[in-house]
XYZ file of N, CA and C in Angstrom:
522
model
N 0.836 -1.171 0.000
C 0.000 0.000 0.000
C 0.880 1.234 0.000
N 0.464 2.265 -0.694
C 1.193 3.516 -0.733
C 0.345 4.558 -0.019
N 0.973 5.314 0.873
C 0.242 6.312 1.629
C 0.819 7.685 1.350
N -0.060 8.668 1.339
C 0.370 10.045 1.193
C 0.374 10.681 2.562
N 1.335 11.514 2.844
C 1.449 12.179 4.147
C 0.442 13.309 4.283
N 0.273 14.114 3.241
C -0.536 15.319 3.376
C -2.008 14.980 3.584
N -2.898 15.259 2.677
C -4.329 15.094 2.868
C -4.740 13.671 3.148
N -3.932 12.724 2.763
C -4.296 11.330 2.961
C -3.818 10.772 4.282
N -3.376 11.628 5.215
C -2.823 11.169 6.500
C -3.808 10.289 7.254
N -5.066 10.753 7.395
C -6.048 9.966 8.131
C -6.324 8.654 7.416
N -6.540 8.707 6.119
C -6.816 7.481 5.358
C -5.619 6.539 5.442
N -4.419 7.069 5.371
C -3.217 6.245 5.472
C -3.177 5.570 6.827
N -3.512 6.318 7.855
C -3.521 5.741 9.199
C -4.556 4.644 9.320
N -5.712 4.887 8.751
C -6.768 3.884 8.811
C -6.370 2.660 7.997
N -5.772 2.875 6.846
C -5.331 1.737 6.040
C -4.231 0.969 6.760
N -3.335 1.684 7.409
C -2.295 1.005 8.178
C -2.931 0.244 9.325
N -3.963 0.824 9.888
C -4.678 0.139 10.973
C -5.283 -1.148 10.439
N -5.786 -1.098 9.227
C -6.346 -2.307 8.646
C -5.248 -3.354 8.497
N -4.063 -2.885 8.141
C -2.924 -3.797 8.071
C -2.635 -4.369 9.434
N -2.849 -3.560 10.417
C -2.630 -3.976 11.797
C -3.720 -4.929 12.215
N -4.683 -5.027 11.410
C -5.821 -5.840 11.746
C -5.482 -7.290 11.920
N -4.338 -7.641 11.527
C -3.967 -8.961 11.928
C -3.980 -8.844 13.431
N -4.299 -7.647 13.855
C -4.432 -7.368 15.262
C -5.848 -7.018 15.652
N -6.542 -6.131 14.871
C -7.786 -5.686 15.461
C -8.843 -4.987 14.642
N -9.986 -5.055 14.180
C -11.124 -4.194 13.878
C -12.425 -4.748 14.443
N -13.579 -4.337 13.957
C -14.769 -4.679 14.726
C -15.959 -5.196 13.949
N -16.731 -6.037 14.539
C -17.968 -6.555 13.967
C -19.020 -6.601 15.051
N -19.974 -7.369 14.932
C -21.057 -7.412 15.911
C -20.634 -8.101 17.186
N -21.262 -9.152 17.548
C -20.936 -9.973 18.712
C -20.675 -9.203 19.989
N -21.336 -8.113 20.180
C -21.217 -7.425 21.463
C -22.304 -7.972 22.363
N -22.428 -9.279 22.357
C -23.470 -9.896 23.154
C -23.158 -9.739 24.620
N -24.192 -9.549 25.365
C -24.034 -9.379 26.803
C -24.320 -10.708 27.464
N -23.306 -11.263 28.072
C -23.478 -12.502 28.812
C -23.810 -12.143 30.246
N -24.686 -11.169 30.410
C -25.015 -10.599 31.704
C -25.280 -11.632 32.767
N -25.476 -11.128 33.960
C -25.728 -12.006 35.095
C -27.036 -12.737 34.907
N -27.107 -13.937 35.429
C -28.376 -14.634 35.390
C -29.288 -13.862 36.313
N -30.437 -13.484 35.803
C -31.352 -12.618 36.545
C -31.750 -13.212 37.872
N -32.172 -12.350 38.759
C -32.602 -12.812 40.074
C -33.861 -13.630 39.907
N -34.000 -14.651 40.693
C -35.175 -15.511 40.632
C -36.371 -14.815 41.225
N -37.477 -15.528 41.300
C -38.694 -14.938 41.831
C -38.859 -15.229 43.306
N -37.884 -15.880 43.910
C -37.987 -16.182 45.326
C -37.745 -14.923 46.135
N -38.319 -14.902 47.320
C -38.147 -13.745 48.185
C -37.098 -13.998 49.254
N -36.567 -15.204 49.307
C -35.548 -15.537 50.281
C -34.179 -15.133 49.744
N -33.421 -14.348 50.495
C -32.099 -13.961 50.004
C -31.172 -15.165 49.922
N -30.242 -15.156 48.990
C -29.318 -16.277 48.869
C -28.428 -16.358 50.111
N -27.943 -17.560 50.394
C -27.124 -17.765 51.578
C -25.642 -17.802 51.254
N -25.297 -17.523 50.030
C -23.893 -17.545 49.625
C -23.136 -16.355 50.212
N -21.847 -16.530 50.422
C -21.032 -15.448 50.963
C -20.354 -14.661 49.850
N -20.470 -15.122 48.616
C -19.862 -14.428 47.491
C -20.655 -13.155 47.202
N -19.945 -12.048 47.048
C -20.634 -10.789 46.779
C -20.776 -10.586 45.283
N -21.853 -9.956 44.895
C -22.112 -9.654 43.501
C -21.397 -8.357 43.152
N -20.754 -8.305 41.966
C -20.078 -7.069 41.584
C -21.100 -5.936 41.489
N -20.681 -4.718 41.748
C -21.590 -3.586 41.606
C -22.113 -3.515 40.181
N -23.356 -3.102 40.040
C -23.957 -2.980 38.719
C -23.168 -1.939 37.929
N -22.864 -2.250 36.678
C -22.185 -1.305 35.815
C -20.671 -1.361 35.839
N -20.103 -2.225 36.658
C -18.649 -2.339 36.660
C -18.236 -3.685 37.247
N -17.010 -4.101 36.948
C -16.529 -5.383 37.491
C -16.283 -5.277 38.998
N -16.094 -6.422 39.636
C -15.865 -6.458 41.079
C -14.646 -5.635 41.470
N -13.577 -5.691 40.678
C -12.375 -4.912 40.958
C -12.024 -4.098 39.713
N -12.606 -2.906 39.580
C -12.393 -2.118 38.368
C -10.943 -1.710 38.130
N -10.156 -1.548 39.172
C -8.750 -1.166 38.997
C -7.987 -2.287 38.297
N -8.202 -3.524 38.756
C -7.543 -4.681 38.139
C -8.064 -4.887 36.722
N -9.373 -4.737 36.525
C -9.963 -4.921 35.198
C -9.424 -3.884 34.208
N -9.323 -2.628 34.644
C -8.801 -1.576 33.768
C -7.357 -1.870 33.379
N -6.554 -2.290 34.333
C -5.153 -2.618 34.046
C -5.061 -3.765 33.040
N -5.930 -4.751 33.173
C -5.922 -5.882 32.233
C -6.351 -5.429 30.841
N -7.358 -4.573 30.765
C -7.803 -4.060 29.457
C -6.656 -3.335 28.774
N -5.988 -2.453 29.491
C -4.874 -1.697 28.911
C -3.765 -2.646 28.463
N -3.418 -3.597 29.302
C -2.353 -4.557 28.975
C -2.732 -5.396 27.746
N -3.968 -5.890 27.689
C -4.385 -6.758 26.593
C -4.555 -5.995 25.280
N -5.063 -4.765 25.340
C -5.182 -3.957 24.118
C -3.796 -3.625 23.580
N -2.894 -3.269 24.471
C -1.524 -2.946 24.051
C -0.884 -4.155 23.380
N -1.044 -5.331 23.978
C -0.472 -6.556 23.401
C -1.139 -6.903 22.073
N -2.452 -6.744 21.994
C -3.185 -7.085 20.771
C -2.702 -6.232 19.598
N -2.498 -4.952 19.844
C -2.085 -4.054 18.775
C -0.568 -3.962 18.605
N 0.185 -4.685 19.418
C 1.644 -4.664 19.313
C 2.069 -5.570 18.168
N 2.736 -5.023 17.141
C 3.133 -5.845 16.006
C 4.102 -6.962 16.376
N 4.721 -6.868 17.541
C 5.645 -7.919 17.967
C 4.929 -9.096 18.627
N 3.635 -8.934 18.911
C 2.878 -10.033 19.502
C 2.563 -11.048 18.411
N 2.975 -12.301 18.594
C 2.684 -13.329 17.581
C 1.181 -13.522 17.391
N 0.785 -13.858 16.181
C -0.636 -14.051 15.861
C -1.283 -15.059 16.801
N -0.557 -16.110 17.166
C -1.116 -17.127 18.068
C -1.450 -16.535 19.435
N -0.704 -15.537 19.861
C -0.984 -14.858 21.129
C -2.083 -13.824 20.955
N -2.059 -13.122 19.839
C -3.036 -12.062 19.562
C -4.462 -12.617 19.607
N -4.636 -13.826 19.142
C -5.950 -14.477 19.143
C -6.536 -14.503 20.551
N -5.696 -14.621 21.560
C -6.154 -14.697 22.950
C -6.706 -13.372 23.454
N -6.373 -12.275 22.776
C -6.802 -10.951 23.209
C -7.975 -10.415 22.398
N -8.522 -11.224 21.497
C -9.640 -10.819 20.649
C -10.866 -11.651 20.979
N -11.988 -10.993 21.141
C -13.253 -11.684 21.369
C -13.463 -12.709 20.255
N -13.810 -13.921 20.648
C -14.009 -15.010 19.685
C -12.794 -15.173 18.785
N -11.625 -14.997 19.354
C -10.375 -15.015 18.605
C -10.176 -16.232 17.734
N -10.526 -17.402 18.243
C -10.345 -18.617 17.447
C -11.160 -18.543 16.155
N -12.363 -17.999 16.243
C -13.220 -17.901 15.061
C -12.801 -16.746 14.152
N -12.012 -15.825 14.675
C -11.609 -14.643 13.907
C -10.203 -14.772 13.320
N -9.614 -15.939 13.365
C -8.255 -16.121 12.857
C -8.120 -15.735 11.397
N -9.146 -15.998 10.593
C -9.072 -15.646 9.167
C -8.969 -14.134 8.992
N -9.701 -13.388 9.810
C -9.644 -11.930 9.722
C -8.251 -11.454 10.121
N -7.737 -11.996 11.207
C -6.396 -11.613 11.657
C -5.347 -12.012 10.628
N -5.481 -13.199 10.082
C -4.514 -13.701 9.106
C -4.529 -12.942 7.797
N -5.666 -12.334 7.464
C -5.782 -11.601 6.200
C -4.804 -10.442 6.126
N -4.372 -9.963 7.267
C -3.465 -8.831 7.292
C -2.077 -9.204 7.774
N -1.840 -10.477 7.995
C -0.575 -10.941 8.549
C 0.651 -10.551 7.748
N 0.522 -10.450 6.452
C 1.677 -10.141 5.628
C 1.846 -8.666 5.323
N 0.988 -7.823 5.845
C 1.048 -6.402 5.522
C 2.195 -5.726 6.252
N 3.058 -5.048 5.502
C 4.232 -4.397 6.094
C 3.843 -3.259 7.022
N 2.678 -2.642 6.804
C 2.243 -1.541 7.656
C 1.867 -2.008 9.059
N 1.528 -3.265 9.185
C 1.180 -3.791 10.499
C 2.360 -3.687 11.458
N 3.559 -3.763 10.931
C 4.760 -3.680 11.767
C 4.986 -2.268 12.311
N 4.228 -1.300 11.809
C 4.395 0.081 12.259
C 3.226 0.563 13.112
N 2.218 -0.264 13.327
C 0.992 0.173 13.985
C 0.892 -0.372 15.397
N 0.450 0.488 16.287
C 0.227 0.102 17.676
C -0.933 0.939 18.214
N -1.301 0.696 19.463
C -2.384 1.465 20.080
C -2.001 1.837 21.497
N -2.463 3.002 21.894
C -2.256 3.465 23.266
C -3.630 3.758 23.856
N -4.006 3.010 24.891
C -5.292 3.213 25.555
C -5.202 4.491 26.379
N -6.182 5.375 26.185
C -6.205 6.643 26.917
C -7.380 6.739 27.885
N -8.309 5.787 27.790
C -9.446 5.818 28.708
C -10.228 4.519 28.692
N -10.771 4.153 29.847
C -11.615 2.964 29.982
C -12.814 3.362 30.832
N -14.010 3.090 30.321
C -15.242 3.373 31.059
C -16.099 2.110 31.038
N -16.359 1.556 32.208
C -17.136 0.328 32.279
C -18.613 0.605 32.023
N -19.203 -0.237 31.184
C -20.622 -0.135 30.865
C -21.415 -1.217 31.591
N -20.720 -2.232 32.058
C -21.316 -3.330 32.818
C -20.175 -4.094 33.468
N -20.514 -5.158 34.163
C -19.478 -5.995 34.779
C -18.669 -6.748 33.727
N -19.188 -6.816 32.489
C -18.513 -7.579 31.432
C -18.235 -6.757 30.174
N -18.383 -5.437 30.259
C -18.157 -4.617 29.082
C -17.572 -3.263 29.438
N -16.810 -2.695 28.501
C -16.220 -1.379 28.719
C -16.045 -0.666 27.390
N -16.192 0.652 27.437
C -15.848 1.493 26.303
C -14.383 1.859 26.469
N -13.637 1.786 25.376
C -12.203 2.066 25.420
C -11.901 3.192 24.437
N -11.197 4.190 24.916
C -10.703 5.268 24.055
C -9.215 5.017 23.859
N -8.767 5.107 22.616
C -7.365 4.796 22.329
C -6.883 5.613 21.146
N -5.583 5.765 21.072
C -4.950 6.385 19.916
C -4.335 5.274 19.088
N -4.686 5.212 17.816
C -4.062 4.263 16.906
C -2.829 4.960 16.347
N -1.685 4.358 16.559
C -0.408 4.972 16.185
C 0.215 4.243 14.997
N 0.791 4.990 14.101
C 1.540 4.420 12.987
C 2.930 5.037 13.068
N 3.921 4.199 13.270
C 5.278 4.687 13.435
C 5.411 5.577 14.658
N 4.579 5.344 15.666
C 4.617 6.135 16.892
C 3.827 7.429 16.830
N 3.308 7.768 15.655
C 2.539 8.997 15.481
C 1.048 8.690 15.429
N 0.216 9.523 16.067
C -1.233 9.284 16.047
C -1.789 9.325 14.626
N -2.400 8.245 14.207
C -3.058 8.186 12.907
C -4.564 8.276 13.094
N -5.039 7.807 14.222
C -6.456 7.830 14.547
C -6.564 8.150 16.044
N -6.346 9.426 16.410
C -6.383 9.785 17.827
C -7.812 9.776 18.362
N -7.948 9.416 19.619
C -9.256 9.444 20.262
C -10.247 8.448 19.693
N -9.753 7.365 19.117
C -10.639 6.348 18.558
C -11.427 5.678 19.688
N -12.617 5.199 19.360
C -13.486 4.546 20.341
C -13.648 3.076 19.969
N -13.565 2.236 20.971
C -13.763 0.810 20.778
C -14.398 0.234 22.032
N -14.530 -1.070 22.045
C -15.109 -1.730 23.211
C -14.272 -2.935 23.594
N -14.352 -3.260 24.865
C -13.690 -4.437 25.408
C -14.758 -5.285 26.073
N -14.612 -6.585 25.974
C -15.577 -7.502 26.583
C -14.839 -8.517 27.442
N -15.487 -8.910 28.511
C -14.941 -9.958 29.368
C -15.443 -11.290 28.834
N -14.530 -12.108 28.352
C -14.887 -13.407 27.785
C -13.942 -14.447 28.363
N -14.496 -15.477 28.954
C -13.700 -16.542 29.570
C -12.691 -15.967 30.570
N -13.156 -15.045 31.401
C -12.344 -14.420 32.454
C -11.170 -13.604 31.930
N -11.224 -13.164 30.674
C -10.171 -12.328 30.089
C -10.822 -11.135 29.398
N -10.297 -9.939 29.667
C -10.773 -8.744 28.971
C -10.143 -8.719 27.588
N -11.000 -8.620 26.547
C -10.545 -8.726 25.165
C -11.017 -7.547 24.318
N -10.290 -7.300 23.239
C -10.722 -6.345 22.225
C -11.955 -6.963 21.569
N -13.012 -6.193 21.426
C -14.232 -6.738 20.839
C -14.088 -6.926 19.330
N -14.820 -7.884 18.823
C -14.872 -8.108 17.381
C -15.435 -6.859 16.709
N -16.368 -6.209 17.386
C -16.965 -4.985 16.855
C -15.884 -3.932 16.587
N -14.944 -3.811 17.500
C -13.859 -2.844 17.328
C -12.985 -3.217 16.138
N -12.585 -4.475 16.076
C -11.731 -4.940 14.984
C -12.392 -4.709 13.630
N -13.601 -5.124 13.497
C -14.286 -5.001 12.207
C -14.603 -3.541 11.878
N -14.792 -2.706 12.898
C -14.991 -1.280 12.667
C -13.772 -0.648 12.033
N -12.592 -1.063 12.496
C -11.355 -0.552 11.893
C -11.213 -1.047 10.462
N -11.580 -2.295 10.235
C -11.521 -2.850 8.875
C -12.457 -2.054 7.977
N -13.660 -1.780 8.471
C -14.645 -1.034 7.683
C -14.134 0.366 7.356
N -13.523 1.032 8.330
C -12.974 2.371 8.090
C -11.909 2.362 7.002
N -11.180 1.277 6.899
C -10.100 1.210 5.927
C -10.607 1.006 4.506
N -11.871 0.629 4.382
C -12.430 0.376 3.064
C -12.143 -1.021 2.555
N -11.526 -1.838 3.377
C -11.198 -3.215 3.004
C -12.367 -4.122 3.383
N -12.670 -5.080 2.526
C -13.686 -6.067 2.841
C -12.995 -7.356 3.224
N -13.306 -7.846 4.407
C -12.678 -9.064 4.902
C -13.763 -10.016 5.344
N -13.763 -11.264 4.851
C -14.736 -12.248 5.311
C -14.646 -12.405 6.827
N -15.783 -12.400 7.480
C -15.813 -12.525 8.926
C -16.173 -11.223 9.606
N -16.100 -10.127 8.857
C -16.473 -8.821 9.419
C -17.709 -8.288 8.711
């Protein structure tokens, strides 16, 4: 791919992000695996386990740190594809999307820096991040989502496929 620095800076960044997509864009699957609703009984449960506060995980500080760590690793071009799959929602099923960009030279220049995390539930968060190409912001203040899946905070498929869509590339699976 050839990128222009001047007017095409944003498009170049988005296209490079698509190359990075062997790391990340977005599709649907923002399914909420919410808590099993309270039953109709009036007797309180006798368990000693506490329920996380509504709208956030039980330990938001630890969850935020994990989101930042996993997003950074997912978008790090040095992270092997086999590892990157672990940081993407439904990663095993999304390998074709990740692999579609595996050979792109621009992927080696793209990374992300998380600048904000806001929990929307105990299993979901909105993530604000800067998509960087060669260390320079190509898509500053980008918005994505993170989901808790199998006890791991992951980049959502919606985020990955959203980046793919912005790049103008069509990839099966998104």
